[in-house]
Amino acid sequence: MELIQSFSVDHTLIVPGIFTSRVDYLGEYFVTTYDIRLKRPNREPVIDVAAMHSLEHIIATYLRNDPDWKDEVIYWGPMGCLTGFYLILKGNRASKDIYELILKAFKSVSSVEEVPGTTPQNCGYYRMHNLEMAKWYAKEFASYLEENADNDAIFEYPKTERLVTDDGQHFFDS
C-alpha cells in the first residue's frame, strides 16, 4: 500500500504551527488541507479530549461565521492523535496566508462564555466539554503563534526522506 501524504511528515521534527498538508484539485477549484498543530508530537502531552472537543465547536463556529472566510471553509476538526486540528479550505493559499485567520480564531476563544452546540440535539457527546481548558490551550497557542510569526519553521513541514526501491516499495529503517 502507498504511504499516505500525512505520514511522510517527520513527526520527530515537527513543531507547533500552521502547515499545508495537501492540495487537491477538484475540477472546478483547489482544496487545501492545513495542519494546525498545537503540540509537538510524541514530546508534549496531547490536548485534553474535552478541551479539544470544545475547541472544535468554538473554532468551527468562529470560522463558519467569519464574513471573509465562511464561504471558503469546508471542514475544521481534530486530529486523531490529539496534537492539533485539520482545516480544509477552498483555494490554494500558502500557510502564511491563513496565519491571521488562525490567530484571530484562537484569540476569539478567550471571549466565549458558552461552548456552542452543546445540547443532546446538537452534539454526539454534549457532556464532554471543558471551556476553561479550551481557553488555556487557545491562549497558549495564540501566544506561541505571535512569538514565532517570523519563524519559517512554523509554516514549513519537515519531510521524512524515504528510500524507494526500483519497484516502488518504501524502505523503512527500524
PDB file of N, CA, C and O in Angstrom, residues 40-93:
ATOM      1  N   ARG A  40       3.825  19.447  20.060  1.00  0.00           N
ATOM      2  CA  ARG A  40       4.899  18.671  19.437  1.00  0.00           C
ATOM      3  C   ARG A  40       4.573  17.190  19.600  1.00  0.00           C
ATOM      4  O   ARG A  40       4.500  16.687  20.723  1.00  0.00           O
ATOM      5  N   PRO A  41       4.388  16.485  18.491  1.00  0.00           N
ATOM      6  CA  PRO A  41       4.018  15.067  18.597  1.00  0.00           C
ATOM      7  C   PRO A  41       5.051  14.249  19.355  1.00  0.00           C
ATOM      8  O   PRO A  41       6.257  14.437  19.198  1.00  0.00           O
ATOM      9  N   ASN A  42       4.560  13.379  20.180  1.00  0.00           N
ATOM     10  CA  ASN A  42       5.377  12.402  20.919  1.00  0.00           C
ATOM     11  C   ASN A  42       6.366  13.038  21.903  1.00  0.00           C
ATOM     12  O   ASN A  42       7.209  12.340  22.456  1.00  0.00           O
ATOM     13  N   ARG A  43       6.271  14.348  22.117  1.00  0.00           N
ATOM     14  CA  ARG A  43       7.168  15.015  23.069  1.00  0.00           C
ATOM     15  C   ARG A  43       6.417  15.827  24.105  1.00  0.00           C
ATOM     16  O   ARG A  43       6.956  16.102  25.167  1.00  0.00           O
ATOM     17  N   GLU A  44       5.203  16.243  23.783  1.00  0.00           N
ATOM     18  CA  GLU A  44       4.396  17.013  24.723  1.00  0.00           C
ATOM     19  C   GLU A  44       3.120  16.229  25.013  1.00  0.00           C
ATOM     20  O   GLU A  44       2.678  15.448  24.162  1.00  0.00           O
ATOM     21  N   PRO A  45       2.525  16.456  26.151  1.00  0.00           N
ATOM     22  CA  PRO A  45       1.217  15.836  26.383  1.00  0.00           C
ATOM     23  C   PRO A  45       0.220  16.318  25.332  1.00  0.00           C
ATOM     24  O   PRO A  45       0.270  17.474  24.906  1.00  0.00           O
ATOM     25  N   VAL A  46      -0.660  15.424  24.903  1.00  0.00           N
ATOM     26  CA  VAL A  46      -1.668  15.793  23.920  1.00  0.00           C
ATOM     27  C   VAL A  46      -2.702  16.709  24.568  1.00  0.00           C
ATOM     28  O   VAL A  46      -2.733  16.888  25.786  1.00  0.00           O
ATOM     29  N   ILE A  47      -3.558  17.271  23.734  1.00  0.00           N
ATOM     30  CA  ILE A  47      -4.613  18.161  24.212  1.00  0.00           C
ATOM     31  C   ILE A  47      -5.683  17.328  24.914  1.00  0.00           C
ATOM     32  O   ILE A  47      -6.087  16.262  24.426  1.00  0.00           O
ATOM     33  N   ASP A  48      -6.114  17.791  26.055  1.00  0.00           N
ATOM     34  CA  ASP A  48      -7.193  17.148  26.805  1.00  0.00           C
ATOM     35  C   ASP A  48      -8.400  16.943  25.884  1.00  0.00           C
ATOM     36  O   ASP A  48      -8.786  17.849  25.142  1.00  0.00           O
ATOM     37  N   VAL A  49      -8.993  15.756  25.923  1.00  0.00           N
ATOM     38  CA  VAL A  49     -10.067  15.401  24.988  1.00  0.00           C
ATOM     39  C   VAL A  49     -11.261  16.351  25.106  1.00  0.00           C
ATOM     40  O   VAL A  49     -11.799  16.804  24.090  1.00  0.00           O
ATOM     41  N   ALA A  50     -11.692  16.654  26.309  1.00  0.00           N
ATOM     42  CA  ALA A  50     -12.844  17.538  26.475  1.00  0.00           C
ATOM     43  C   ALA A  50     -12.524  18.957  25.995  1.00  0.00           C
ATOM     44  O   ALA A  50     -13.365  19.626  25.379  1.00  0.00           O
ATOM     45  N   ALA A  51     -11.302  19.426  26.241  1.00  0.00           N
ATOM     46  CA  ALA A  51     -10.900  20.748  25.749  1.00  0.00           C
ATOM     47  C   ALA A  51     -10.814  20.746  24.229  1.00  0.00           C
ATOM     48  O   ALA A  51     -11.216  21.709  23.564  1.00  0.00           O
ATOM     49  N   MET A  52     -10.301  19.655  23.649  1.00  0.00           N
ATOM     50  CA  MET A  52     -10.218  19.514  22.194  1.00  0.00           C
ATOM     51  C   MET A  52     -11.607  19.601  21.577  1.00  0.00           C
ATOM     52  O   MET A  52     -11.825  20.282  20.570  1.00  0.00           O
ATOM     53  N   HIS A  53     -12.548  18.916  22.195  1.00  0.00           N
ATOM     54  CA  HIS A  53     -13.932  18.918  21.721  1.00  0.00           C
ATOM     55  C   HIS A  53     -14.503  20.339  21.762  1.00  0.00           C
ATOM     56  O   HIS A  53     -15.159  20.790  20.811  1.00  0.00           O
ATOM     57  N   SER A  54     -14.231  21.038  22.847  1.00  0.00           N
ATOM     58  CA  SER A  54     -14.713  22.421  22.974  1.00  0.00           C
ATOM     59  C   SER A  54     -14.067  23.331  21.934  1.00  0.00           C
ATOM     60  O   SER A  54     -14.744  24.156  21.310  1.00  0.00           O
ATOM     61  N   LEU A  55     -12.757  23.177  21.729  1.00  0.00           N
ATOM     62  CA  LEU A  55     -12.074  23.975  20.696  1.00  0.00           C
ATOM     63  C   LEU A  55     -12.646  23.674  19.311  1.00  0.00           C
ATOM     64  O   LEU A  55     -12.792  24.575  18.482  1.00  0.00           O
ATOM     65  N   GLU A  56     -12.967  22.417  19.068  1.00  0.00           N
ATOM     66  CA  GLU A  56     -13.578  22.057  17.782  1.00  0.00           C
ATOM     67  C   GLU A  56     -14.872  22.846  17.575  1.00  0.00           C
ATOM     68  O   GLU A  56     -15.073  23.463  16.527  1.00  0.00           O
ATOM     69  N   HIS A  57     -15.752  22.851  18.564  1.00  0.00           N
ATOM     70  CA  HIS A  57     -17.030  23.552  18.453  1.00  0.00           C
ATOM     71  C   HIS A  57     -16.836  25.059  18.322  1.00  0.00           C
ATOM     72  O   HIS A  57     -17.458  25.697  17.468  1.00  0.00           O
ATOM     73  N   ILE A  58     -16.005  25.622  19.179  1.00  0.00           N
ATOM     74  CA  ILE A  58     -15.831  27.081  19.217  1.00  0.00           C
ATOM     75  C   ILE A  58     -15.204  27.592  17.922  1.00  0.00           C
ATOM     76  O   ILE A  58     -15.691  28.555  17.311  1.00  0.00           O
ATOM     77  N   ILE A  59     -14.124  26.968  17.486  1.00  0.00           N
ATOM     78  CA  ILE A  59     -13.408  27.481  16.320  1.00  0.00           C
ATOM     79  C   ILE A  59     -14.169  27.162  15.036  1.00  0.00           C
ATOM     80  O   ILE A  59     -14.195  27.990  14.112  1.00  0.00           O
ATOM     81  N   ALA A  60     -14.834  26.024  14.964  1.00  0.00           N
ATOM     82  CA  ALA A  60     -15.672  25.744  13.790  1.00  0.00           C
ATOM     83  C   ALA A  60     -16.751  26.811  13.655  1.00  0.00           C
ATOM     84  O   ALA A  60     -17.015  27.314  12.558  1.00  0.00           O
ATOM     85  N   THR A  61     -17.356  27.181  14.771  1.00  0.00           N
ATOM     86  CA  THR A  61     -18.385  28.217  14.764  1.00  0.00           C
ATOM     87  C   THR A  61     -17.791  29.557  14.345  1.00  0.00           C
ATOM     88  O   THR A  61     -18.371  30.286  13.527  1.00  0.00           O
ATOM     89  N   TYR A  62     -16.617  29.875  14.879  1.00  0.00           N
ATOM     90  CA  TYR A  62     -15.944  31.127  14.502  1.00  0.00           C
ATOM     91  C   TYR A  62     -15.660  31.158  12.999  1.00  0.00           C
ATOM     92  O   TYR A  62     -15.986  32.130  12.308  1.00  0.00           O
ATOM     93  N   LEU A  63     -15.043  30.109  12.487  1.00  0.00           N
ATOM     94  CA  LEU A  63     -14.644  30.082  11.075  1.00  0.00           C
ATOM     95  C   LEU A  63     -15.855  30.160  10.149  1.00  0.00           C
ATOM     96  O   LEU A  63     -15.817  30.855   9.128  1.00  0.00           O
ATOM     97  N   ARG A  64     -16.914  29.471  10.496  1.00  0.00           N
ATOM     98  CA  ARG A  64     -18.087  29.433   9.625  1.00  0.00           C
ATOM     99  C   ARG A  64     -18.943  30.695   9.739  1.00  0.00           C
ATOM    100  O   ARG A  64     -19.922  30.851   9.002  1.00  0.00           O
ATOM    101  N   ASN A  65     -18.542  31.593  10.649  1.00  0.00           N
ATOM    102  CA  ASN A  65     -19.240  32.878  10.776  1.00  0.00           C
ATOM    103  C   ASN A  65     -18.360  34.063  10.394  1.00  0.00           C
ATOM    104  O   ASN A  65     -18.843  35.189  10.365  1.00  0.00           O
ATOM    105  N   ASP A  66     -17.087  33.830  10.124  1.00  0.00           N
ATOM    106  CA  ASP A  66     -16.192  34.925   9.733  1.00  0.00           C
ATOM    107  C   ASP A  66     -16.623  35.422   8.346  1.00  0.00           C
ATOM    108  O   ASP A  66     -16.631  34.650   7.388  1.00  0.00           O
ATOM    109  N   PRO A  67     -16.971  36.700   8.222  1.00  0.00           N
ATOM    110  CA  PRO A  67     -17.503  37.195   6.951  1.00  0.00           C
ATOM    111  C   PRO A  67     -16.539  37.062   5.768  1.00  0.00           C
ATOM    112  O   PRO A  67     -16.985  36.891   4.634  1.00  0.00           O
ATOM    113  N   ASP A  68     -15.253  37.099   6.021  1.00  0.00           N
ATOM    114  CA  ASP A  68     -14.273  37.000   4.939  1.00  0.00           C
ATOM    115  C   ASP A  68     -13.921  35.567   4.566  1.00  0.00           C
ATOM    116  O   ASP A  68     -13.360  35.325   3.487  1.00  0.00           O
ATOM    117  N   TRP A  69     -14.216  34.607   5.422  1.00  0.00           N
ATOM    118  CA  TRP A  69     -13.756  33.235   5.212  1.00  0.00           C
ATOM    119  C   TRP A  69     -14.852  32.183   5.175  1.00  0.00           C
ATOM    120  O   TRP A  69     -14.620  31.069   4.718  1.00  0.00           O
ATOM    121  N   LYS A  70     -16.043  32.499   5.667  1.00  0.00           N
ATOM    122  CA  LYS A  70     -17.069  31.467   5.850  1.00  0.00           C
ATOM    123  C   LYS A  70     -17.400  30.689   4.583  1.00  0.00           C
ATOM    124  O   LYS A  70     -17.692  29.498   4.647  1.00  0.00           O
ATOM    125  N   ASP A  71     -17.328  31.323   3.425  1.00  0.00           N
ATOM    126  CA  ASP A  71     -17.627  30.620   2.184  1.00  0.00           C
ATOM    127  C   ASP A  71     -16.466  29.759   1.694  1.00  0.00           C
ATOM    128  O   ASP A  71     -16.628  28.986   0.746  1.00  0.00           O
ATOM    129  N   GLU A  72     -15.307  29.894   2.327  1.00  0.00           N
ATOM    130  CA  GLU A  72     -14.120  29.119   1.953  1.00  0.00           C
ATOM    131  C   GLU A  72     -13.947  27.871   2.829  1.00  0.00           C
ATOM    132  O   GLU A  72     -13.232  26.954   2.459  1.00  0.00           O
ATOM    133  N   VAL A  73     -14.598  27.855   3.980  1.00  0.00           N
ATOM    134  CA  VAL A  73     -14.407  26.772   4.950  1.00  0.00           C
ATOM    135  C   VAL A  73     -15.187  25.528   4.536  1.00  0.00           C
ATOM    136  O   VAL A  73     -16.392  25.578   4.322  1.00  0.00           O
ATOM    137  N   ILE A  74     -14.464  24.419   4.434  1.00  0.00           N
ATOM    138  CA  ILE A  74     -15.088  23.133   4.155  1.00  0.00           C
ATOM    139  C   ILE A  74     -15.149  22.289   5.427  1.00  0.00           C
ATOM    140  O   ILE A  74     -16.157  21.656   5.712  1.00  0.00           O
ATOM    141  N   TYR A  75     -14.077  22.318   6.228  1.00  0.00           N
ATOM    142  CA  TYR A  75     -14.025  21.437   7.397  1.00  0.00           C
ATOM    143  C   TYR A  75     -13.045  21.983   8.425  1.00  0.00           C
ATOM    144  O   TYR A  75     -11.984  22.504   8.081  1.00  0.00           O
ATOM    145  N   TRP A  76     -13.385  21.818   9.692  1.00  0.00           N
ATOM    146  CA  TRP A  76     -12.496  22.042  10.831  1.00  0.00           C
ATOM    147  C   TRP A  76     -12.720  20.886  11.785  1.00  0.00           C
ATOM    148  O   TRP A  76     -13.858  20.640  12.218  1.00  0.00           O
ATOM    149  N   GLY A  77     -11.669  20.151  12.127  1.00  0.00           N
ATOM    150  CA  GLY A  77     -11.849  19.036  13.051  1.00  0.00           C
ATOM    151  C   GLY A  77     -10.545  18.571  13.648  1.00  0.00           C
ATOM    152  O   GLY A  77      -9.458  18.892  13.155  1.00  0.00           O
ATOM    153  N   PRO A  78     -10.627  17.805  14.732  1.00  0.00           N
ATOM    154  CA  PRO A  78      -9.436  17.373  15.471  1.00  0.00           C
ATOM    155  C   PRO A  78      -8.670  16.255  14.777  1.00  0.00           C
ATOM    156  O   PRO A  78      -9.241  15.441  14.061  1.00  0.00           O
ATOM    157  N   MET A  79      -7.378  16.229  15.022  1.00  0.00           N
ATOM    158  CA  MET A  79      -6.544  15.105  14.601  1.00  0.00           C
ATOM    159  C   MET A  79      -6.766  13.961  15.580  1.00  0.00           C
ATOM    160  O   MET A  79      -6.939  14.195  16.779  1.00  0.00           O
ATOM    161  N   GLY A  80      -6.698  12.762  15.086  1.00  0.00           N
ATOM    162  CA  GLY A  80      -6.858  11.601  15.945  1.00  0.00           C
ATOM    163  C   GLY A  80      -5.805  11.515  17.030  1.00  0.00           C
ATOM    164  O   GLY A  80      -6.059  10.999  18.116  1.00  0.00           O
ATOM    165  N   CYS A  81      -4.616  12.041  16.766  1.00  0.00           N
ATOM    166  CA  CYS A  81      -3.533  11.984  17.746  1.00  0.00           C
ATOM    167  C   CYS A  81      -3.659  13.057  18.826  1.00  0.00           C
ATOM    168  O   CYS A  81      -2.865  13.090  19.758  1.00  0.00           O
ATOM    169  N   LEU A  82      -4.638  13.943  18.702  1.00  0.00           N
ATOM    170  CA  LEU A  82      -4.928  14.992  19.683  1.00  0.00           C
ATOM    171  C   LEU A  82      -3.784  16.001  19.848  1.00  0.00           C
ATOM    172  O   LEU A  82      -3.609  16.577  20.921  1.00  0.00           O
ATOM    173  N   THR A  83      -3.030  16.241  18.773  1.00  0.00           N
ATOM    174  CA  THR A  83      -1.972  17.256  18.822  1.00  0.00           C
ATOM    175  C   THR A  83      -2.352  18.494  18.023  1.00  0.00           C
ATOM    176  O   THR A  83      -1.598  19.464  18.004  1.00  0.00           O
ATOM    177  N   GLY A  84      -3.503  18.477  17.368  1.00  0.00           N
ATOM    178  CA  GLY A  84      -3.912  19.625  16.572  1.00  0.00           C
ATOM    179  C   GLY A  84      -5.197  19.366  15.818  1.00  0.00           C
ATOM    180  O   GLY A  84      -5.952  18.442  16.136  1.00  0.00           O
ATOM    181  N   PHE A  85      -5.411  20.211  14.799  1.00  0.00           N
ATOM    182  CA  PHE A  85      -6.644  20.181  14.016  1.00  0.00           C
ATOM    183  C   PHE A  85      -6.323  20.193  12.530  1.00  0.00           C
ATOM    184  O   PHE A  85      -5.250  20.628  12.120  1.00  0.00           O
ATOM    185  N   TYR A  86      -7.300  19.763  11.741  1.00  0.00           N
ATOM    186  CA  TYR A  86      -7.238  19.937  10.296  1.00  0.00           C
ATOM    187  C   TYR A  86      -8.244  21.006   9.899  1.00  0.00           C
ATOM    188  O   TYR A  86      -9.378  21.013  10.385  1.00  0.00           O
ATOM    189  N   LEU A  87      -7.808  21.875   9.010  1.00  0.00           N
ATOM    190  CA  LEU A  87      -8.683  22.877   8.413  1.00  0.00           C
ATOM    191  C   LEU A  87      -8.633  22.657   6.910  1.00  0.00           C
ATOM    192  O   LEU A  87      -7.543  22.596   6.333  1.00  0.00           O
ATOM    193  N   ILE A  88      -9.783  22.515   6.298  1.00  0.00           N
ATOM    194  CA  ILE A  88      -9.851  22.373   4.849  1.00  0.00           C
ATOM    195  C   ILE A  88     -10.561  23.603   4.293  1.00  0.00           C
ATOM    196  O   ILE A  88     -11.683  23.924   4.715  1.00  0.00           O
ATOM    197  N   LEU A  89      -9.875  24.277   3.378  1.00  0.00           N
ATOM    198  CA  LEU A  89     -10.402  25.493   2.758  1.00  0.00           C
ATOM    199  C   LEU A  89     -10.426  25.350   1.245  1.00  0.00           C
ATOM    200  O   LEU A  89      -9.567  24.693   0.659  1.00  0.00           O
ATOM    201  N   LYS A  90     -11.378  26.012   0.615  1.00  0.00           N
ATOM    202  CA  LYS A  90     -11.346  26.161  -0.833  1.00  0.00           C
ATOM    203  C   LYS A  90     -10.150  27.045  -1.171  1.00  0.00           C
ATOM    204  O   LYS A  90      -9.824  27.968  -0.425  1.00  0.00           O
ATOM    205  N   GLY A  91      -9.526  26.789  -2.294  1.00  0.00           N
ATOM    206  CA  GLY A  91      -8.408  27.620  -2.735  1.00  0.00           C
ATOM    207  C   GLY A  91      -7.078  26.974  -2.446  1.00  0.00           C
ATOM    208  O   GLY A  91      -7.000  25.894  -1.863  1.00  0.00           O
ATOM    209  N   ASN A  92      -6.036  27.661  -2.877  1.00  0.00           N
ATOM    210  CA  ASN A  92      -4.676  27.172  -2.722  1.00  0.00           C
ATOM    211  C   ASN A  92      -3.811  28.306  -2.185  1.00  0.00           C
ATOM    212  O   ASN A  92      -3.149  29.004  -2.940  1.00  0.00           O
ATOM    213  N   ARG A  93      -3.855  28.496  -0.876  1.00  0.00           N
ATOM    214  CA  ARG A  93      -3.096  29.550  -0.219  1.00  0.00           C
ATOM    215  C   ARG A  93      -1.939  28.949   0.562  1.00  0.00           C
ATOM    216  O   ARG A  93      -2.053  27.861   1.093  1.00  0.00           O
TER     217      ARG A  93
END
